[in-house]
mmCIF file of C-alpha atoms in Angstrom:
data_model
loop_
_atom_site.group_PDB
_atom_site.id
_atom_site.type_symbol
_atom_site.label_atom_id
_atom_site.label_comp_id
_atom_site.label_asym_id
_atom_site.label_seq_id
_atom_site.Cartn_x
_atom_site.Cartn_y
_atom_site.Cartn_z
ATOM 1 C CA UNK P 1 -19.078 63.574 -57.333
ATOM 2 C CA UNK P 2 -20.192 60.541 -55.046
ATOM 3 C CA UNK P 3 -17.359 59.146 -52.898
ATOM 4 C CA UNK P 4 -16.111 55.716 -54.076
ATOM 5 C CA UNK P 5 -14.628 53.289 -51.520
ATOM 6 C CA UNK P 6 -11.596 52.242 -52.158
ATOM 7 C CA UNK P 7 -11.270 48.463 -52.802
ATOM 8 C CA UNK P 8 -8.293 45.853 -53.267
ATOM 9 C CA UNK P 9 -8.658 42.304 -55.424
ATOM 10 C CA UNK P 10 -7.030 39.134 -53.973
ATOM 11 C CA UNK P 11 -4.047 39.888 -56.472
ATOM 12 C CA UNK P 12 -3.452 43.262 -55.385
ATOM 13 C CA UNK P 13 -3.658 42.564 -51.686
ATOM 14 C CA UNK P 14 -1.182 39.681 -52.126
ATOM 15 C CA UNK P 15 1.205 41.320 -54.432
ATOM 16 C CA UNK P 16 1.810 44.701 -51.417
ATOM 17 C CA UNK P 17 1.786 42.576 -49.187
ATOM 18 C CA UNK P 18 3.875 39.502 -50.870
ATOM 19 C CA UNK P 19 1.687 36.701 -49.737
ATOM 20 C CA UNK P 20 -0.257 34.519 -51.863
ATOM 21 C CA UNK P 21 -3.688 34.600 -52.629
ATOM 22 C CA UNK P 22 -4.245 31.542 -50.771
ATOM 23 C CA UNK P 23 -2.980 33.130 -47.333
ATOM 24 C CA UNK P 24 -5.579 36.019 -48.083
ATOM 25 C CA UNK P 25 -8.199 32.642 -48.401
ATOM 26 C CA UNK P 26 -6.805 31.101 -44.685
ATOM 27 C CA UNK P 27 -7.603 34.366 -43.100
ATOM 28 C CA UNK P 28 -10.768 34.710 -44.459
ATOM 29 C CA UNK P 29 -11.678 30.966 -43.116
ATOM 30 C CA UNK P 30 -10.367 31.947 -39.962
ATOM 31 C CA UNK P 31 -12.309 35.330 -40.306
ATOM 32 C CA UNK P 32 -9.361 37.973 -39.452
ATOM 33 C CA UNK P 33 -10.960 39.005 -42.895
ATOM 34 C CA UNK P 34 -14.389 39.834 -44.400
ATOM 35 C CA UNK P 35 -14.162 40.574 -48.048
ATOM 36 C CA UNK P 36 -17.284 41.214 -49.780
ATOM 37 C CA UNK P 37 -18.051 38.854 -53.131
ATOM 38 C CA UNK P 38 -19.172 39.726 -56.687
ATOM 39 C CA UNK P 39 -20.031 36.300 -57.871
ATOM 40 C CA UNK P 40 -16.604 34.242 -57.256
ATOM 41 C CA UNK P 41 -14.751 37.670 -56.778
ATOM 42 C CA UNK P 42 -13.467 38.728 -53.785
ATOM 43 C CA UNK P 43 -13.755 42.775 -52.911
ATOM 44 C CA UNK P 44 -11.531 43.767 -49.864
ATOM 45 C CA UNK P 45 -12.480 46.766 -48.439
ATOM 46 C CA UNK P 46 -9.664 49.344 -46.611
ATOM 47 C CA UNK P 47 -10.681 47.687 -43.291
ATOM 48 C CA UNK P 48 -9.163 44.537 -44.509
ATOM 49 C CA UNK P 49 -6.397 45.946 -45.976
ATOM 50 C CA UNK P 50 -5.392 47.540 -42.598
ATOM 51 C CA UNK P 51 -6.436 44.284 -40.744
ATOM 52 C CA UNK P 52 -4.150 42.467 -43.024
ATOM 53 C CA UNK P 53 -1.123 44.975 -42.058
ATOM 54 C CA UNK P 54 -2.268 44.349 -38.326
ATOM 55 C CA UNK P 55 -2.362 40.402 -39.049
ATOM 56 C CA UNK P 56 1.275 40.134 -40.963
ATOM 57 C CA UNK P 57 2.652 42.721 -38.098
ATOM 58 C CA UNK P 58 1.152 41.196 -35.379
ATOM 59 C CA UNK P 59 2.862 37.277 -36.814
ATOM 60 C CA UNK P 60 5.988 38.566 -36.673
ATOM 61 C CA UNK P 61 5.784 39.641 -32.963
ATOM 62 C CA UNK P 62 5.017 37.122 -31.918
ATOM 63 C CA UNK P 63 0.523 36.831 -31.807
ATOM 64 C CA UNK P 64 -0.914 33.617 -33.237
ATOM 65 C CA UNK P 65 -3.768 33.727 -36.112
ATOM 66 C CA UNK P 66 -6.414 32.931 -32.889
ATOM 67 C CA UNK P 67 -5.011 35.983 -31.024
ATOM 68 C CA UNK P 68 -5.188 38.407 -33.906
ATOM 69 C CA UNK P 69 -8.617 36.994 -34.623
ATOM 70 C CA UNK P 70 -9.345 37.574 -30.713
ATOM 71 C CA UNK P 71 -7.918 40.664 -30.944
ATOM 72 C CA UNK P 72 -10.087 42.181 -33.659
ATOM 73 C CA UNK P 73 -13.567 40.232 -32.225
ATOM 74 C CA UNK P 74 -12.930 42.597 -28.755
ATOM 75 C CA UNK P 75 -12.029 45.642 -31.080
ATOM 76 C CA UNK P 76 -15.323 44.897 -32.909
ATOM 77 C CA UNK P 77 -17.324 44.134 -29.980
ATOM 78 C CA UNK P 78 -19.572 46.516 -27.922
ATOM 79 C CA UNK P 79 -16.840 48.871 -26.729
ATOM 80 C CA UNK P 80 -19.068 49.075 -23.485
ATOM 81 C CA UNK P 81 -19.065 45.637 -22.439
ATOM 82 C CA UNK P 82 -16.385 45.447 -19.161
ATOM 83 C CA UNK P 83 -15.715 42.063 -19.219
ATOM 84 C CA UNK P 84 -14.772 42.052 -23.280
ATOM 85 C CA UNK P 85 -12.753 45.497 -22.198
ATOM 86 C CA UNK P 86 -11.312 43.329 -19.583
ATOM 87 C CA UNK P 87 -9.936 40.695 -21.816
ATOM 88 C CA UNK P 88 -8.858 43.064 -24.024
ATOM 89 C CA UNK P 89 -6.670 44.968 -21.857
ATOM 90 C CA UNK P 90 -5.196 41.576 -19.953
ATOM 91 C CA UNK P 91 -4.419 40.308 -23.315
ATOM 92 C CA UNK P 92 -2.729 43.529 -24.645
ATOM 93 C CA UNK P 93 -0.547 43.344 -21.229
ATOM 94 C CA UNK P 94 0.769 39.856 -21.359
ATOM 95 C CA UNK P 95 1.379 40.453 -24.680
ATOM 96 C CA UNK P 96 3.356 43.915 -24.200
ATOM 97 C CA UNK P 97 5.405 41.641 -21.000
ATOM 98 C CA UNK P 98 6.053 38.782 -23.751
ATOM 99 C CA UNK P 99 7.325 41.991 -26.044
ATOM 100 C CA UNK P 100 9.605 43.312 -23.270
ATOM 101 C CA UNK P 101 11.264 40.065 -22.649
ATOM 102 C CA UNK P 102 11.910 39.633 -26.015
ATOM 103 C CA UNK P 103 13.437 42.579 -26.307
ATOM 104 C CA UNK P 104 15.243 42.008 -23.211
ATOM 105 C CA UNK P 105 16.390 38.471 -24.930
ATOM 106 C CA UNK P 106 17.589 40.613 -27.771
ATOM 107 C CA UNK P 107 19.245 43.341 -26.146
ATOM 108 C CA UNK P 108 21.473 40.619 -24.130
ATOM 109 C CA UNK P 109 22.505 37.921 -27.312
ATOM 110 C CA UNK P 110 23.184 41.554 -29.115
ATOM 111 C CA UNK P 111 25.500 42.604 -26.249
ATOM 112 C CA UNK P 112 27.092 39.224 -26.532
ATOM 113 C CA UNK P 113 27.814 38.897 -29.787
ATOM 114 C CA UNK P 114 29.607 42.435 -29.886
ATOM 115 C CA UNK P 115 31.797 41.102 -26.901
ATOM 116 C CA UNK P 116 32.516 38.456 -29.425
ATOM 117 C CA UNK P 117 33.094 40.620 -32.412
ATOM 118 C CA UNK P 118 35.545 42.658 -30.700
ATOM 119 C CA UNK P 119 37.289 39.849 -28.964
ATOM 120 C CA UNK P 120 37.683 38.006 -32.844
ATOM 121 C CA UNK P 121 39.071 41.361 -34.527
ATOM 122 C CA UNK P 122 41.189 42.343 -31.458
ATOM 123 C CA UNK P 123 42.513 38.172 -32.062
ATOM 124 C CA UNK P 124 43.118 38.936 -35.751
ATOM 125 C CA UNK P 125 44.743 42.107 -35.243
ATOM 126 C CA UNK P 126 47.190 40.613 -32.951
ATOM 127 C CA UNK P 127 47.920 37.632 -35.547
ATOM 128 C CA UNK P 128 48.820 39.940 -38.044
ATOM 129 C CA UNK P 129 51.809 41.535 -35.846
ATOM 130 C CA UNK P 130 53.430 38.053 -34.851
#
């Protein structure tokens, strides 16, 4: 039994992923994604499909399109190369500093709004007793 590579169409990709089908076009132009064609059909291959996860996690902490492009251009690249293995690494760590304050950001408007919280409810629990 020959092993068949699992593939994805446009609408499938979009519909996990709840983007449209154009967003799966932009990233191809910008070439986070390769899909292969059958005429006017696209055919992505598991490699996009994880690239895609990478691309949609990677927006929402924070990495532009360019980066994630970047990103997967050193991944691809000849992993012996020092100065792509350079970049790579310097752009992983101001990324991961970026992350931290963030998170730092977080932690401290999170803190302040549960100072808040408690002040309000200990303010309405003292209204009710007057």
């Amino acid at each position: 039994m020959p092993n068949k590579e699992v593939t994805y169409s446009i609408s499938e990709l979009a519909d996990e992923f709840d983007i449209t089908p154009r967003t799966l076009r932009h990233y191809e132009e910008l070439g986070l994604l390769t899909p292969r064609r059958r005429g006017n059909t696209r055919i992505y291959s598991h490699k996009d499909r994880f690239r895609l996860a990478l691309t949609i996690r990677g927006k929402r902490l924070g990495f532009s399109l360019a980066e994630m492009r970047e990103l997967f251009e050193l991944y691809d690249a000849d992993h012996r190369s020092r100065p792509q293995l350079h970049s790579m690494v310097a752009m992983i760590a101001e990324k991961r500093a970026s992350l931290r304050q963030q998170q730092e950001d977080i932690e401290r408007v999170l803190a302040e709004l549960d100072a808040a919280d408690i002040k309000a409810r200990e303010t309405l629990e003292n209204m009710k007793h007057h």
